[in-house]
Structures are given as structure tokens and as C-alpha cells.
Amino acid sequence: MAYTHEVQNMVCVKKGPNHGPAPIPEEGKWVQSKEIKDISGLTHGVGWCAPQQGACKLTLNVKDGIIKEALVETLGCSGMTHSAAMAAEILTGKTLLEALNTDLVCDAINTAMRELFLQIVYGRTQSAFSENGLPIGAGLEDLGKGLRSQVGTIYSTDAKGVRYLDTAEGYITKIALDENDEVIGYEFVRLGQMMEMITVKGVPAQEALKKATSAYGRFADAVKVINPRVE
């Protein structure tokens, strides 16, 4: 350790009280985190790239400072889907500090990692007050049946009005309009369930489509039905 001449000539004053770190809530415990292995928790964070063309929702499950589970969901940028594939491979098995200082391929994912790091090290995780935290695999619960991200895609113009394309229920196939041409409901397909029936259970495609199709709102009362992607 190098010291300047001025410091070398100073009188030594002993340190009195030892002010340790404030305890943070972690998985049902209060922890004084002094090393990276003291950090545990599951949490989510959102990041964005510089031009804000796309966004990333990142979910990490950290146990004893090491990332044990990662869920990377992206929106709005086609290239980011491939970045997510690489980032998911990179993240697991790394310590929080390693992950924070690793290039996760896309700025949006790197920004999400930064936001998560802050939540985790400050004790602001989703599992802060859950005894022993959440098991590895808890990240998949956000995806629901069929393991698909919750995506909402709604488009509109002043000239032609609104078009529902995707909601939490699924892929919108038809929009129901009343006598005033106002939306009163829609028909949708649960794509995750449909593909699971086809690829896992061997159900014929048309039958699977029918089983996975449902409606919301006053769809049965429609005066007019339109295809939002065509009409």
C-alpha cells in the first residue's frame, strides 16, 4: 500500500466503534451482508437499450451469491431474442458481481441486470420475507401453462381505431363490434396450450385450435366481427 509523505507523518488515531452494515431482509432473515455469498433472493427487473427500441424483463433466483435460475424475456427487438438465448446461458452459475460485470450481449439485458443487482443487494427482493426464499424453478411460474411470456400488443390509428392483437389471454383472432362499431369482446387462442396439445399430446392441429379457442366479453352479442390483422 502506497502512502503520501503527508499521511506517513500523521499521528495515528485509533478507530472506536465498529459500524457494521445495516441488516437487510433476505428470505425470511435479517442479514448483515459483508461478502457476496451473504446475498440471496429472487427478484425481477426491467432494462432498456439506448435507442429504447426494445426492453428486457429479467428474473433471477440467487442463492448464496450465485445465480441459480434465470428467466430472460424480451420485447420489441428481433435481435434481442437471440441475445436473450446467449445471456441465459451466461448468467447461471455466476456470482452476482461476475454477472454485473459480464457483457450480456444486449444493452437492455445489461441494464436489467443492473436494476436487479440494486434490488438484491439492498434487500428489496420479491422473496425478502419468504422463509428460505423460493425454490429453483419459481421463475417458470410467471409463464403459466404452455410456458409463454405474458405479452400485450395493441395497435391503433386515429383514422381506423384500435386493433387488439395479443393480450394475457392469448393471440387475438377476432374482435367483436356492436352497432356503434365499438369493441365489446374478442376471440383468442391460447397458443401455449394449443402447441402443447399438438407437440406433446399428439392432438390434430385443427382439433387443438378449437380446444384452445375461447372468447372474452360480449363476443356472442357482436353485430360485426373483424379480423384485427386483416380488416
Coordinates of C-alpha atoms in Angstrom, one line a residue:
M1 CA 0.0 0.0 0.0
A2 CA 1.5 3.4 -1.0
Y3 CA 1.0 6.4 1.3
T4 CA 1.8 10.0 0.6
H5 CA 4.5 11.8 2.7
E6 CA 1.8 13.8 4.5
V7 CA -0.1 10.7 5.5
Q8 CA 3.1 8.9 6.7
N9 CA 3.8 11.8 9.1
M10 CA 0.3 11.9 10.6
V11 CA -0.4 10.9 14.2
C12 CA -2.3 7.6 14.4
V13 CA -5.8 7.9 15.8
K14 CA -7.5 4.6 16.7
K15 CA -10.9 3.7 15.4
G16 CA -13.5 3.3 18.2
P17 CA -16.9 1.8 17.4
N18 CA -17.2 -0.8 14.6
H19 CA -20.1 0.4 12.4
G20 CA -21.2 -2.8 10.6
P21 CA -23.6 -2.9 7.6
A22 CA -27.3 -2.4 8.3
P23 CA -29.1 -5.8 8.1
I24 CA -31.3 -6.4 5.1
P25 CA -34.2 -8.7 4.7
E26 CA -33.3 -11.9 2.8
E27 CA -35.5 -15.0 2.5
G28 CA -37.1 -14.5 5.9
K29 CA -33.9 -13.5 7.7
W30 CA -32.1 -10.3 8.6
V31 CA -28.6 -10.5 7.1
Q32 CA -25.6 -8.2 7.6
S33 CA -24.1 -8.7 4.1
K34 CA -20.3 -8.4 4.1
E35 CA -19.5 -10.8 1.3
I36 CA -21.2 -11.7 -2.0
K37 CA -22.0 -15.2 -0.5
D38 CA -24.2 -13.4 2.0
I39 CA -26.7 -12.4 -0.7
S40 CA -29.8 -14.4 -1.6
G41 CA -33.2 -13.7 -3.1
L42 CA -35.5 -13.9 -6.2
T43 CA -36.5 -10.8 -8.0
H44 CA -37.4 -9.2 -11.3
G45 CA -36.1 -6.1 -13.1
V46 CA -36.6 -4.3 -16.4
G47 CA -34.0 -2.9 -18.7
W48 CA -33.9 -1.0 -22.0
C49 CA -31.4 -0.2 -24.7
A50 CA -30.1 3.3 -25.6
P51 CA -32.5 3.9 -28.5
Q52 CA -35.3 2.3 -26.4
Q53 CA -36.2 0.1 -29.3
G54 CA -36.7 -2.9 -27.1
A55 CA -36.9 -3.9 -23.4
C56 CA -36.0 -6.9 -21.3
K57 CA -37.6 -8.3 -18.2
L58 CA -35.0 -10.4 -16.2
T59 CA -35.8 -12.7 -13.4
L60 CA -33.0 -14.1 -11.2
N61 CA -33.0 -16.6 -8.3
V62 CA -29.9 -16.1 -6.3
K63 CA -28.7 -18.5 -3.6
D64 CA -25.6 -17.7 -1.5
G65 CA -24.4 -15.1 -4.0
I66 CA -24.7 -17.4 -7.0
I67 CA -27.3 -17.1 -9.8
K68 CA -29.1 -20.5 -9.8
E69 CA -32.0 -19.6 -12.1
A70 CA -32.5 -17.1 -14.8
L71 CA -35.6 -16.1 -16.9
V72 CA -34.9 -13.7 -19.8
E73 CA -38.0 -12.2 -21.5
T74 CA -37.6 -9.6 -24.3
L75 CA -40.0 -7.3 -26.2
G76 CA -39.8 -5.1 -29.3
C77 CA -36.5 -6.0 -30.9
S78 CA -36.0 -9.1 -33.0
G79 CA -32.2 -9.2 -32.4
M80 CA -32.8 -9.2 -28.6
T81 CA -34.4 -12.7 -28.7
H82 CA -31.0 -14.2 -29.8
S83 CA -29.2 -12.0 -27.2
A84 CA -31.5 -13.5 -24.6
A85 CA -30.6 -17.0 -25.6
M86 CA -26.9 -16.2 -25.1
A87 CA -27.5 -14.3 -21.9
A88 CA -29.5 -17.1 -20.3
E89 CA -26.5 -19.4 -20.8
I90 CA -24.1 -16.9 -19.5
L91 CA -25.9 -15.9 -16.3
T92 CA -26.4 -19.2 -14.4
G93 CA -23.5 -20.3 -12.2
K94 CA -22.0 -16.8 -11.9
T95 CA -21.8 -14.8 -8.8
L96 CA -23.8 -11.5 -8.7
L97 CA -20.6 -9.5 -9.2
E98 CA -19.5 -11.6 -12.1
A99 CA -22.8 -11.2 -13.8
L100 CA -22.9 -7.5 -13.2
N101 CA -19.5 -7.1 -14.9
T102 CA -20.2 -9.5 -17.8
D103 CA -21.4 -8.4 -21.2
L104 CA -24.8 -10.0 -21.5
V105 CA -24.9 -9.3 -25.3
C106 CA -27.6 -6.7 -25.3
D107 CA -27.8 -3.3 -23.6
A108 CA -31.4 -3.9 -22.4
I109 CA -30.3 -7.1 -20.7
N110 CA -27.3 -5.4 -19.2
T111 CA -29.5 -2.6 -17.9
A112 CA -31.9 -5.1 -16.4
M113 CA -29.0 -6.9 -14.7
R114 CA -28.0 -3.5 -13.1
E115 CA -31.5 -2.9 -11.8
L116 CA -31.8 -6.4 -10.4
F117 CA -28.4 -6.1 -8.7
L118 CA -29.6 -3.0 -6.8
Q119 CA -32.8 -4.7 -5.6
I120 CA -31.0 -7.8 -4.5
V121 CA -28.1 -6.2 -2.6
Y122 CA -30.5 -3.7 -0.9
G123 CA -32.9 -6.4 0.3
R124 CA -35.7 -5.4 -2.0
T125 CA -36.3 -8.8 -3.5
Q126 CA -39.7 -10.4 -4.0
S127 CA -38.7 -13.2 -1.6
A128 CA -37.3 -10.9 1.1
F129 CA -39.8 -12.0 3.7
S130 CA -40.4 -15.6 2.4
E131 CA -38.7 -18.1 4.7
N132 CA -35.9 -19.9 2.8
G133 CA -36.8 -18.0 -0.3
L134 CA -38.4 -19.5 -3.4
P135 CA -37.3 -22.9 -4.9
I136 CA -35.3 -23.1 -8.1
G137 CA -38.0 -23.2 -10.8
A138 CA -40.1 -20.5 -9.3
G139 CA -39.2 -18.3 -12.3
L140 CA -41.3 -20.5 -14.6
E141 CA -44.4 -19.8 -12.6
D142 CA -44.6 -16.3 -14.2
L143 CA -45.1 -18.0 -17.6
G144 CA -48.1 -20.1 -16.7
K145 CA -49.4 -23.0 -18.8
G146 CA -47.6 -23.6 -22.1
L147 CA -44.6 -21.6 -20.7
R148 CA -45.2 -18.4 -22.7
S149 CA -44.4 -14.8 -21.7
Q150 CA -47.4 -12.5 -20.9
V151 CA -47.4 -10.2 -23.9
G152 CA -49.8 -7.4 -24.7
T153 CA -49.9 -6.0 -28.2
I154 CA -52.5 -3.4 -29.0
Y155 CA -52.3 -1.2 -32.1
S156 CA -54.5 1.8 -33.1
T157 CA -54.8 4.7 -35.5
D158 CA -56.8 7.8 -35.3
A159 CA -58.4 7.1 -38.7
K160 CA -59.3 3.4 -38.2
G161 CA -59.4 2.9 -34.4
V162 CA -58.0 0.1 -32.2
R163 CA -56.8 -3.4 -33.1
Y164 CA -56.3 -5.9 -30.3
L165 CA -53.5 -8.3 -31.4
D166 CA -52.3 -10.1 -28.2
T167 CA -53.5 -10.0 -24.6
A168 CA -52.8 -12.0 -21.5
E169 CA -55.5 -14.5 -22.6
G170 CA -53.7 -15.2 -25.9
Y171 CA -53.5 -14.5 -29.7
I172 CA -56.5 -12.4 -30.8
T173 CA -58.2 -13.8 -33.9
K174 CA -61.4 -11.8 -34.0
I175 CA -62.7 -8.5 -32.5
A176 CA -66.4 -8.2 -31.7
L177 CA -68.1 -4.8 -32.5
D178 CA -71.6 -3.5 -31.5
E179 CA -74.0 -1.4 -33.6
N180 CA -71.8 1.6 -32.9
D181 CA -68.7 -0.2 -34.2
E182 CA -67.3 -0.2 -30.6
V183 CA -65.3 -3.1 -29.2
I184 CA -67.4 -5.3 -26.9
G185 CA -65.3 -8.5 -26.9
Y186 CA -62.8 -10.7 -28.7
E187 CA -61.9 -14.3 -29.6
F188 CA -58.5 -15.6 -28.7
V189 CA -56.3 -18.7 -29.0
R190 CA -54.1 -19.8 -26.1
L191 CA -51.1 -20.5 -28.2
G192 CA -49.1 -22.2 -25.4
Q193 CA -51.9 -24.7 -24.7
M194 CA -52.5 -25.3 -28.4
M195 CA -48.9 -26.1 -29.2
E196 CA -48.6 -28.3 -26.1
M197 CA -51.6 -30.3 -27.3
I198 CA -50.1 -30.7 -30.8
T199 CA -46.5 -31.3 -29.9
V200 CA -46.8 -33.3 -26.7
K201 CA -50.2 -34.9 -26.7
G202 CA -50.4 -35.5 -30.5
V203 CA -53.8 -33.8 -30.9
P204 CA -54.6 -32.9 -34.6
A205 CA -53.9 -29.2 -35.3
Q206 CA -57.5 -28.2 -36.1
E207 CA -58.8 -30.0 -33.0
A208 CA -56.2 -28.4 -30.8
L209 CA -57.0 -25.0 -32.3
K210 CA -60.7 -25.5 -31.5
K211 CA -60.0 -26.6 -27.9
A212 CA -57.6 -23.7 -27.3
T213 CA -60.0 -21.1 -28.7
S214 CA -62.2 -19.0 -26.3
A215 CA -63.8 -15.6 -26.1
Y216 CA -63.9 -12.7 -23.7
G217 CA -66.5 -10.0 -23.1
R218 CA -69.8 -9.9 -25.0
F219 CA -68.4 -11.7 -28.1
A220 CA -71.7 -13.6 -28.6
D221 CA -73.6 -10.3 -28.9
A222 CA -71.5 -8.9 -31.8
V223 CA -73.2 -7.1 -34.6
K224 CA -70.0 -7.3 -36.6
V225 CA -66.8 -9.4 -36.2
I226 CA -63.5 -8.4 -37.8
N227 CA -60.0 -10.0 -38.1
P228 CA -57.7 -7.4 -36.4
R229 CA -54.7 -8.4 -38.6
V230 CA -56.5 -8.1 -41.9
E231 CA -59.6 -5.8 -41.7

